[in-house]
Structure formats: C-alpha cells, structure tokens
PDB file of C-alpha atoms in Angstrom:
ATOM      1  CA  MET A   1      86.759 -59.865 -30.632  1.00 38.00           C
ATOM      2  CA  LYS A   2      89.317 -61.464 -32.828  1.00 38.00           C
ATOM      3  CA  LYS A   3      91.068 -59.535 -35.527  1.00 38.00           C
ATOM      4  CA  LEU A   4      93.575 -60.662 -38.095  1.00 37.00           C
ATOM      5  CA  THR A   5      95.177 -58.296 -40.557  1.00 33.00           C
ATOM      6  CA  LEU A   6      97.677 -59.331 -43.174  1.00 33.00           C
ATOM      7  CA  LEU A   7      99.134 -57.079 -45.843  1.00 33.00           C
ATOM      8  CA  ALA A   8     101.725 -58.369 -48.273  1.00 35.00           C
ATOM      9  CA  ILE A   9     103.187 -56.724 -51.354  1.00 34.00           C
ATOM     10  CA  ALA A  10     104.826 -59.183 -53.698  1.00 34.00           C
ATOM     11  CA  GLY A  11     106.671 -59.050 -57.012  1.00 35.00           C
ATOM     12  CA  LEU A  12     108.657 -61.350 -59.247  1.00 33.00           C
ATOM     13  CA  LEU A  13     112.424 -61.915 -59.011  1.00 31.00           C
ATOM     14  CA  ALA A  14     114.610 -59.812 -61.262  1.00 32.00           C
ATOM     15  CA  PHE A  15     117.740 -60.902 -63.037  1.00 32.00           C
ATOM     16  CA  SER A  16     119.363 -57.549 -63.727  1.00 33.00           C
ATOM     17  CA  ALA A  17     122.528 -56.434 -61.985  1.00 32.00           C
ATOM     18  CA  GLN A  18     121.025 -53.102 -60.965  1.00 37.00           C
ATOM     19  CA  ALA A  19     117.734 -51.253 -60.777  1.00 48.00           C
ATOM     20  CA  GLN A  20     117.547 -49.030 -63.821  1.00 74.00           C
ATOM     21  CA  THR A  21     115.192 -46.887 -65.848  1.00 88.00           C
ATOM     22  CA  THR A  22     116.950 -47.191 -69.196  1.00 90.00           C
ATOM     23  CA  LYS A  23     115.358 -48.073 -72.516  1.00 91.00           C
ATOM     24  CA  GLY A  24     114.503 -51.781 -72.847  1.00 91.00           C
ATOM     25  CA  THR A  25     114.036 -52.451 -69.115  1.00 92.00           C
ATOM     26  CA  LEU A  26     111.086 -54.600 -68.004  1.00 93.00           C
ATOM     27  CA  VAL A  27     109.306 -53.564 -64.784  1.00 94.00           C
ATOM     28  CA  LEU A  28     107.228 -56.006 -62.736  1.00 92.00           C
ATOM     29  CA  THR A  29     105.090 -54.739 -59.867  1.00 88.00           C
ATOM     30  CA  GLY A  30     102.654 -56.590 -57.618  1.00 80.00           C
ATOM     31  CA  LYS A  31     100.395 -55.970 -54.657  1.00 78.00           C
ATOM     32  CA  LEU A  32      98.445 -58.414 -52.496  1.00 79.00           C
ATOM     33  CA  GLY A  33      96.330 -57.416 -49.501  1.00 82.00           C
ATOM     34  CA  TYR A  34      94.051 -59.299 -47.101  1.00 85.00           C
ATOM     35  CA  SER A  35      92.285 -58.438 -43.837  1.00 87.00           C
ATOM     36  CA  GLN A  36      89.723 -60.160 -41.610  1.00 87.00           C
ATOM     37  CA  SER A  37      87.939 -59.219 -38.395  1.00 85.00           C
ATOM     38  CA  LYS A  38      85.006 -60.691 -36.452  1.00 81.00           C
ATOM     39  CA  SER A  39      83.158 -60.942 -33.131  1.00 77.00           C
ATOM     40  CA  LYS A  40      80.816 -63.716 -31.982  1.00 71.00           C
ATOM     41  CA  HIS A  41      77.525 -63.763 -30.060  1.00 59.00           C
ATOM     42  CA  ASP A  42      77.352 -65.963 -26.941  1.00 61.00           C
ATOM     43  CA  ARG A  43      73.827 -67.386 -27.200  1.00 57.00           C
ATOM     44  CA  ASP A  44      73.935 -69.015 -23.759  1.00 55.00           C
ATOM     45  CA  ARG A  45      74.651 -65.714 -22.030  1.00 56.00           C
ATOM     46  CA  ASN A  46      72.887 -63.640 -24.695  1.00 53.00           C
ATOM     47  CA  THR A  47      75.894 -61.360 -24.848  1.00 52.00           C
ATOM     48  CA  PRO A  48      76.922 -59.375 -26.723  1.00 51.00           C
ATOM     49  CA  ARG A  49      73.663 -58.555 -28.493  1.00 70.00           C
ATOM     50  CA  SER A  50      75.411 -58.153 -31.823  1.00 75.00           C
ATOM     51  CA  GLU A  51      78.155 -59.765 -33.852  1.00 82.00           C
ATOM     52  CA  PHE A  52      79.944 -59.044 -37.087  1.00 82.00           C
ATOM     53  CA  GLU A  53      82.381 -60.535 -39.568  1.00 88.00           C
ATOM     54  CA  GLN A  54      84.334 -58.899 -42.362  1.00 88.00           C
ATOM     55  CA  TYR A  55      87.045 -59.840 -44.816  1.00 89.00           C
ATOM     56  CA  ASN A  56      88.487 -58.258 -47.928  1.00 91.00           C
ATOM     57  CA  TYR A  57      91.342 -58.888 -50.327  1.00 90.00           C
ATOM     58  CA  THR A  58      93.104 -57.083 -53.167  1.00 89.00           C
ATOM     59  CA  VAL A  59      95.216 -58.510 -55.988  1.00 90.00           C
ATOM     60  CA  SER A  60      96.891 -56.035 -58.353  1.00 88.00           C
ATOM     61  CA  PRO A  61      99.809 -57.017 -60.641  1.00 91.00           C
ATOM     62  CA  SER A  62     101.236 -54.844 -63.415  1.00 93.00           C
ATOM     63  CA  ILE A  63     103.915 -55.083 -66.101  1.00 95.00           C
ATOM     64  CA  GLY A  64     105.722 -52.179 -67.727  1.00 95.00           C
ATOM     65  CA  PHE A  65     108.391 -51.563 -70.333  1.00 95.00           C
ATOM     66  CA  LEU A  66     110.690 -48.567 -70.770  1.00 95.00           C
ATOM     67  CA  ILE A  67     110.326 -47.424 -74.375  1.00 95.00           C
ATOM     68  CA  LYS A  68     112.998 -44.782 -73.752  1.00 93.00           C
ATOM     69  CA  ASP A  69     115.175 -43.726 -70.846  1.00 92.00           C
ATOM     70  CA  LYS A  70     113.030 -42.827 -67.814  1.00 93.00           C
ATOM     71  CA  LEU A  71     109.720 -43.358 -69.689  1.00 95.00           C
ATOM     72  CA  GLU A  72     107.704 -46.474 -68.827  1.00 96.00           C
ATOM     73  CA  ILE A  73     104.459 -47.703 -70.362  1.00 97.00           C
ATOM     74  CA  GLY A  74     102.500 -50.692 -69.098  1.00 97.00           C
ATOM     75  CA  VAL A  75      99.280 -52.446 -68.228  1.00 97.00           C
ATOM     76  CA  ALA A  76      97.773 -53.243 -64.822  1.00 95.00           C
ATOM     77  CA  VAL A  77      94.883 -55.423 -63.653  1.00 96.00           C
ATOM     78  CA  TYR A  78      93.230 -55.601 -60.269  1.00 91.00           C
ATOM     79  CA  ARG A  79      90.633 -57.549 -58.321  1.00 94.00           C
ATOM     80  CA  TYR A  80      89.019 -56.459 -55.054  1.00 93.00           C
ATOM     81  CA  LYS A  81      86.434 -58.318 -52.985  1.00 94.00           C
ATOM     82  CA  LEU A  82      84.769 -57.432 -49.679  1.00 93.00           C
ATOM     83  CA  HIS A  83      82.179 -59.153 -47.494  1.00 93.00           C
ATOM     84  CA  HIS A  84      80.772 -57.601 -44.311  1.00 91.00           C
ATOM     85  CA  GLU A  85      77.927 -58.999 -42.208  1.00 90.00           C
ATOM     86  CA  ASP A  86      76.294 -57.727 -38.988  1.00 88.00           C
ATOM     87  CA  ALA A  87      73.780 -59.599 -36.822  1.00 85.00           C
ATOM     88  CA  ASN A  88      71.711 -58.123 -33.964  1.00 81.00           C
ATOM     89  CA  TYR A  89      69.616 -59.999 -31.409  1.00 77.00           C
ATOM     90  CA  PHE A  90      66.650 -58.719 -29.407  1.00 72.00           C
ATOM     91  CA  GLU A  91      64.363 -61.125 -27.555  1.00 68.00           C
ATOM     92  CA  SER A  92      63.069 -63.532 -30.246  1.00 69.00           C
ATOM     93  CA  ASN A  93      64.089 -61.278 -33.127  1.00 74.00           C
ATOM     94  CA  LYS A  94      67.249 -61.491 -35.199  1.00 78.00           C
ATOM     95  CA  SER A  95      68.196 -58.926 -37.826  1.00 84.00           C
ATOM     96  CA  THR A  96      71.118 -59.140 -40.243  1.00 87.00           C
ATOM     97  CA  TRP A  97      72.765 -56.642 -42.558  1.00 87.00           C
ATOM     98  CA  GLU A  98      75.196 -57.642 -45.292  1.00 93.00           C
ATOM     99  CA  ARG A  99      77.401 -55.745 -47.711  1.00 93.00           C
ATOM    100  CA  ARG A 100      79.352 -57.217 -50.631  1.00 94.00           C
ATOM    101  CA  GLU A 101      81.728 -55.623 -53.126  1.00 95.00           C
ATOM    102  CA  ASN A 102      83.217 -57.320 -56.158  1.00 96.00           C
ATOM    103  CA  ASN A 103      85.421 -55.092 -58.308  1.00 96.00           C
ATOM    104  CA  LYS A 104      87.734 -55.866 -61.215  1.00 96.00           C
ATOM    105  CA  GLY A 105      89.420 -53.773 -63.862  1.00 97.00           C
ATOM    106  CA  VAL A 106      92.260 -53.207 -66.302  1.00 97.00           C
ATOM    107  CA  SER A 107      94.223 -50.063 -67.155  1.00 96.00           C
ATOM    108  CA  VAL A 108      97.138 -48.828 -69.247  1.00 97.00           C
ATOM    109  CA  TYR A 109      99.622 -46.267 -68.002  1.00 97.00           C
ATOM    110  CA  ALA A 110     102.626 -44.127 -68.861  1.00 97.00           C
ATOM    111  CA  ARG A 111     105.136 -43.142 -66.148  1.00 96.00           C
ATOM    112  CA  GLN A 112     107.908 -40.558 -66.374  1.00 96.00           C
ATOM    113  CA  TYR A 113     110.808 -40.667 -63.895  1.00 94.00           C
ATOM    114  CA  LYS A 114     112.830 -37.641 -62.732  1.00 94.00           C
ATOM    115  CA  TYR A 115     115.884 -38.407 -60.579  1.00 93.00           C
ATOM    116  CA  LEU A 116     116.608 -36.330 -57.477  1.00 94.00           C
ATOM    117  CA  THR A 117     119.581 -38.460 -56.409  1.00 92.00           C
ATOM    118  CA  GLU A 118     121.093 -41.732 -57.609  1.00 88.00           C
ATOM    119  CA  LYS A 119     118.576 -43.704 -55.518  1.00 90.00           C
ATOM    120  CA  LEU A 120     115.576 -41.381 -55.338  1.00 93.00           C
ATOM    121  CA  ALA A 121     113.291 -40.380 -58.208  1.00 93.00           C
ATOM    122  CA  LEU A 122     110.010 -38.542 -58.572  1.00 94.00           C
ATOM    123  CA  HIS A 123     107.526 -39.972 -61.045  1.00 94.00           C
ATOM    124  CA  GLY A 124     104.294 -38.869 -62.641  1.00 94.00           C
ATOM    125  CA  THR A 125     101.781 -41.448 -63.900  1.00 94.00           C
ATOM    126  CA  LEU A 126      99.055 -40.924 -66.499  1.00 96.00           C
ATOM    127  CA  SER A 127      96.583 -43.818 -66.711  1.00 96.00           C
ATOM    128  CA  ALA A 128      93.273 -44.786 -68.306  1.00 97.00           C
ATOM    129  CA  GLY A 129      91.160 -47.854 -67.658  1.00 97.00           C
ATOM    130  CA  ILE A 130      87.823 -49.602 -67.459  1.00 97.00           C
ATOM    131  CA  SER A 131      86.361 -51.464 -64.510  1.00 97.00           C
ATOM    132  CA  ASN A 132      83.254 -53.250 -63.277  1.00 97.00           C
ATOM    133  CA  GLN A 133      82.109 -52.559 -59.717  1.00 95.00           C
ATOM    134  CA  VAL A 134      79.266 -54.540 -58.187  1.00 96.00           C
ATOM    135  CA  THR A 135      78.008 -53.520 -54.732  1.00 95.00           C
ATOM    136  CA  SER A 136      75.087 -55.164 -52.931  1.00 95.00           C
ATOM    137  CA  TYR A 137      73.337 -54.649 -49.605  1.00 93.00           C
ATOM    138  CA  ALA A 138      70.926 -57.072 -47.946  1.00 91.00           C
ATOM    139  CA  SER A 139      69.001 -56.803 -44.692  1.00 88.00           C
ATOM    140  CA  ASN A 140      66.698 -59.346 -43.126  1.00 85.00           C
ATOM    141  CA  THR A 141      64.667 -59.494 -39.923  1.00 81.00           C
ATOM    142  CA  VAL A 142      63.242 -62.748 -38.531  1.00 77.00           C
ATOM    143  CA  GLY A 143      60.597 -62.575 -35.809  1.00 71.00           C
ATOM    144  CA  GLN A 144      57.229 -61.029 -35.187  1.00 71.00           C
ATOM    145  CA  TYR A 145      57.639 -58.456 -37.951  1.00 71.00           C
ATOM    146  CA  PRO A 146      59.703 -60.009 -40.748  1.00 75.00           C
ATOM    147  CA  TYR A 147      61.406 -57.724 -43.230  1.00 77.00           C
ATOM    148  CA  THR A 148      63.648 -58.251 -46.263  1.00 83.00           C
ATOM    149  CA  SER A 149      65.526 -55.743 -48.399  1.00 87.00           C
ATOM    150  CA  ILE A 150      68.074 -56.274 -51.208  1.00 90.00           C
ATOM    151  CA  ASP A 151      69.885 -53.485 -53.083  1.00 93.00           C
ATOM    152  CA  GLU A 152      72.382 -54.051 -55.900  1.00 94.00           C
ATOM    153  CA  HIS A 153      74.394 -51.590 -57.977  1.00 95.00           C
ATOM    154  CA  ASP A 154      76.295 -52.815 -61.057  1.00 96.00           C
ATOM    155  CA  ALA A 155      78.541 -50.088 -62.500  1.00 96.00           C
ATOM    156  CA  ILE A 156      80.828 -49.832 -65.524  1.00 97.00           C
ATOM    157  CA  LEU A 157      83.453 -47.119 -65.049  1.00 96.00           C
ATOM    158  CA  VAL A 158      85.752 -45.526 -67.602  1.00 97.00           C
ATOM    159  CA  SER A 159      88.397 -43.467 -65.864  1.00 96.00           C
ATOM    160  CA  GLY A 160      91.545 -41.463 -66.341  1.00 96.00           C
ATOM    161  CA  SER A 161      93.971 -40.177 -63.736  1.00 94.00           C
ATOM    162  CA  LEU A 162      97.150 -38.199 -63.211  1.00 94.00           C
ATOM    163  CA  SER A 163      99.124 -39.030 -60.091  1.00 91.00           C
ATOM    164  CA  PRO A 164     102.495 -38.069 -58.612  1.00 92.00           C
ATOM    165  CA  GLY A 165     104.736 -40.430 -56.693  1.00 91.00           C
ATOM    166  CA  ILE A 166     108.248 -41.205 -55.557  1.00 92.00           C
ATOM    167  CA  THR A 167     110.495 -44.238 -56.056  1.00 92.00           C
ATOM    168  CA  PHE A 168     113.378 -45.214 -53.777  1.00 93.00           C
ATOM    169  CA  PHE A 169     115.833 -47.756 -55.186  1.00 90.00           C
ATOM    170  CA  ALA A 170     116.548 -49.782 -52.040  1.00 89.00           C
ATOM    171  CA  SER A 171     118.912 -52.188 -53.795  1.00 82.00           C
ATOM    172  CA  LYS A 172     120.431 -52.802 -57.183  1.00 75.00           C
ATOM    173  CA  LYS A 173     117.227 -54.440 -58.394  1.00 83.00           C
ATOM    174  CA  LEU A 174     114.416 -53.323 -56.101  1.00 89.00           C
ATOM    175  CA  GLY A 175     112.360 -50.127 -56.175  1.00 90.00           C
ATOM    176  CA  ILE A 176     109.939 -49.072 -53.443  1.00 89.00           C
ATOM    177  CA  GLN A 177     107.193 -46.827 -54.789  1.00 88.00           C
ATOM    178  CA  ALA A 178     104.819 -44.495 -52.964  1.00 86.00           C
ATOM    179  CA  GLY A 179     101.760 -42.954 -54.643  1.00 84.00           C
ATOM    180  CA  LEU A 180     100.654 -39.568 -53.332  1.00 80.00           C
ATOM    181  CA  GLY A 181      97.008 -39.359 -54.447  1.00 81.00           C
ATOM    182  CA  ALA A 182      95.558 -38.487 -57.838  1.00 87.00           C
ATOM    183  CA  LEU A 183      93.548 -36.162 -60.029  1.00 92.00           C
ATOM    184  CA  THR A 184      90.874 -38.514 -61.411  1.00 93.00           C
ATOM    185  CA  PHE A 185      87.972 -38.307 -63.835  1.00 95.00           C
ATOM    186  CA  ASN A 186      85.324 -41.056 -63.815  1.00 95.00           C
ATOM    187  CA  HIS A 187      82.404 -41.699 -66.159  1.00 97.00           C
ATOM    188  CA  SER A 188      80.065 -44.398 -64.874  1.00 96.00           C
ATOM    189  CA  VAL A 189      76.870 -46.116 -65.963  1.00 96.00           C
ATOM    190  CA  THR A 190      75.104 -47.932 -63.128  1.00 95.00           C
ATOM    191  CA  ASP A 191      72.215 -50.400 -63.215  1.00 95.00           C
ATOM    192  CA  SER A 192      70.456 -50.589 -59.851  1.00 94.00           C
ATOM    193  CA  PHE A 193      67.592 -52.573 -58.423  1.00 89.00           C
ATOM    194  CA  ARG A 194      65.924 -52.970 -55.055  1.00 89.00           C
ATOM    195  CA  GLU A 195      63.636 -55.700 -53.720  1.00 86.00           C
ATOM    196  CA  TYR A 196      61.932 -55.250 -50.366  1.00 81.00           C
ATOM    197  CA  THR A 197      58.907 -56.118 -48.277  1.00 77.00           C
ATOM    198  CA  LEU A 198      56.696 -53.574 -46.523  1.00 66.00           C
ATOM    199  CA  TYR A 199      56.720 -53.480 -42.724  1.00 60.00           C
ATOM    200  CA  ASN A 200      53.594 -54.849 -41.038  1.00 57.00           C
ATOM    201  CA  ASP A 201      51.858 -55.460 -44.348  1.00 57.00           C
ATOM    202  CA  PRO A 202      50.998 -59.164 -44.856  1.00 59.00           C
ATOM    203  CA  PRO A 203      51.528 -61.224 -46.943  1.00 57.00           C
ATOM    204  CA  TYR A 204      54.977 -59.530 -47.109  1.00 59.00           C
ATOM    205  CA  GLU A 205      55.281 -59.803 -50.881  1.00 70.00           C
ATOM    206  CA  LEU A 206      58.456 -58.500 -52.470  1.00 72.00           C
ATOM    207  CA  GLN A 207      58.285 -55.081 -54.111  1.00 80.00           C
ATOM    208  CA  ARG A 208      60.793 -54.273 -56.897  1.00 82.00           C
ATOM    209  CA  TRP A 209      62.364 -51.038 -58.114  1.00 87.00           C
ATOM    210  CA  GLU A 210      64.871 -50.597 -60.978  1.00 92.00           C
ATOM    211  CA  ASP A 211      66.850 -47.679 -62.358  1.00 93.00           C
ATOM    212  CA  THR A 212      69.839 -46.813 -64.565  1.00 95.00           C
ATOM    213  CA  TYR A 213      71.840 -43.642 -64.143  1.00 90.00           C
ATOM    214  CA  LYS A 214      74.990 -42.021 -65.503  1.00 95.00           C
ATOM    215  CA  ARG A 215      77.514 -39.987 -63.565  1.00 94.00           C
ATOM    216  CA  ASN A 216      80.599 -37.884 -64.328  1.00 96.00           C
ATOM    217  CA  GLU A 217      82.956 -37.159 -61.466  1.00 94.00           C
ATOM    218  CA  LEU A 218      86.189 -35.199 -61.144  1.00 94.00           C
ATOM    219  CA  ARG A 219      88.252 -35.856 -58.024  1.00 88.00           C
ATOM    220  CA  PHE A 220      91.225 -33.875 -56.778  1.00 86.00           C
ATOM    221  CA  ASP A 221      92.522 -35.748 -53.747  1.00 78.00           C
ATOM    222  CA  PHE A 222      96.069 -35.818 -52.460  1.00 72.00           C
ATOM    223  CA  SER A 223      95.240 -36.622 -48.843  1.00 64.00           C
ATOM    224  CA  SER A 224      97.030 -39.219 -46.720  1.00 60.00           C
ATOM    225  CA  MET A 225      93.968 -41.475 -47.123  1.00 57.00           C
ATOM    226  CA  HIS A 226      95.151 -42.221 -50.671  1.00 62.00           C
ATOM    227  CA  LEU A 227      98.815 -42.864 -49.865  1.00 71.00           C
ATOM    228  CA  ASN A 228      99.765 -46.282 -51.246  1.00 76.00           C
ATOM    229  CA  PHE A 229     102.919 -48.353 -51.602  1.00 80.00           C
ATOM    230  CA  GLY A 230     104.244 -50.956 -54.026  1.00 82.00           C
ATOM    231  CA  LEU A 231     107.373 -52.938 -54.873  1.00 86.00           C
ATOM    232  CA  SER A 232     108.891 -52.981 -58.342  1.00 90.00           C
ATOM    233  CA  TYR A 233     111.578 -55.207 -59.836  1.00 90.00           C
ATOM    234  CA  PHE A 234     113.534 -54.092 -62.870  1.00 90.00           C
ATOM    235  CA  ILE A 235     114.792 -56.574 -65.467  1.00 89.00           C
ATOM    236  CA  GLY A 236     117.403 -54.975 -67.701  1.00 78.00           C
ATOM    237  CA  GLN A 237     118.706 -56.099 -71.047  1.00 62.00           C
TER     238      GLN A 237
END
C-alpha cells in the first residue's frame, strides 16, 4: 500500500508592521488541503483480492475587513472534491464501487475578537452561506451475474452557524487560528435519482427511481473531530 498525505495552509503576504485588529485592517486567510492513498492488485499472483484508490482536496480562501476595532466582516469561498474507488476480484468476476463528492459554496461572516493577552485572543464567528453538494455512488459487477447501480444526490444548502475559536499572533503580521466546532443550522433541498439493474433478471435493463426531499437540521458539535486550523495575515493602514 502506498499512501501520500499533504496538508498545506497558505495565505498572502502582508505589508503591515504588526498583526492588528484595529479599524481599517484587511485580513487574508487561506487553506489548501490534499490527500491520496491507494493499493494495487497483483493479477499474476491474484493477490490481494481487492484494491482501492482515493484522493481529495480542499481550497478555501477568505477576505475580511475590520469595520471597527476587533470586529471583522468578510466573505469566504470553498471547493472540495473527493474520489474513492474499490475493486474486488473473485474467480472470473470483478466488482467495483465508486464514490464521488463535488462541493462548492460561498459565505459571509462577522467575527468579534476578545484579547486575553497581547498575543492571544478569543473570537466568535457568526456566518451564513449557500452551497451546492453533489454526491454520487456507482457499483458495477462484471461476470456471470452482471449488475449496475448508480445513485446521485444533488443538494442546495442554506446554512448559518455560530462558532468559537482562538487566535494566536505568532509574529507581528501572522495569526494562527483554531476553530473549536460550531452550532449550525442547515436547510437543504436534495434531488436524488437511482438507476440499477435487477440481479439474475435478463435482459438486465436499467430501472430508474427519482425523488426530491427537504431537510432541516440543527447541529451542536464541539468535538475534536471538528477542530480546524488556519493562517491569517493582517494588512494595516
């Protein structure tokens, strides 16, 4: 098995003499993530009997402006993509399973800072946004009993969240931020469809099913699973 994981958080260079949260300061934040993992099937030795490959990446820049001391407003965009594929081998049969995610969105936010020391500040962030999340699953079996199945879910989400965090000013122009989870409300409308063949039922014609559903969800989650980090650069007047 080979595995490669790369996580980078990047921002733009600042020109101010010191990191500051005073009125008129411009704040630039960026995040870039990528990971990949895979294993291969040795067909000559017929081992292992399965293989997989996965990659995903995240791009999420934001820009903010302090409209008054310690109060920042801004806009953020993000893009996330994932592809995962499994393959299993048994005698003359091969079955595959595939998952894809393609998400993108934009949000606006307001962030209030509260200093604990000269270099350490708590912050609370209120945000609202809209996003499009497309998730698809596909499975296929080739052999004596062929089978195909495709599921796709296309969702539009309108969301709002309140999240606490902490910022450490590591240098005169760099802030390291940690988010500590969020209280989130989501309203989603999802269009779904499924195409599939019936097992052992020639001529294996595709069946189709469609549906649209709405969902409201309130999440209260401050677990370590939602701990996230970012870098911010402050450009003063």
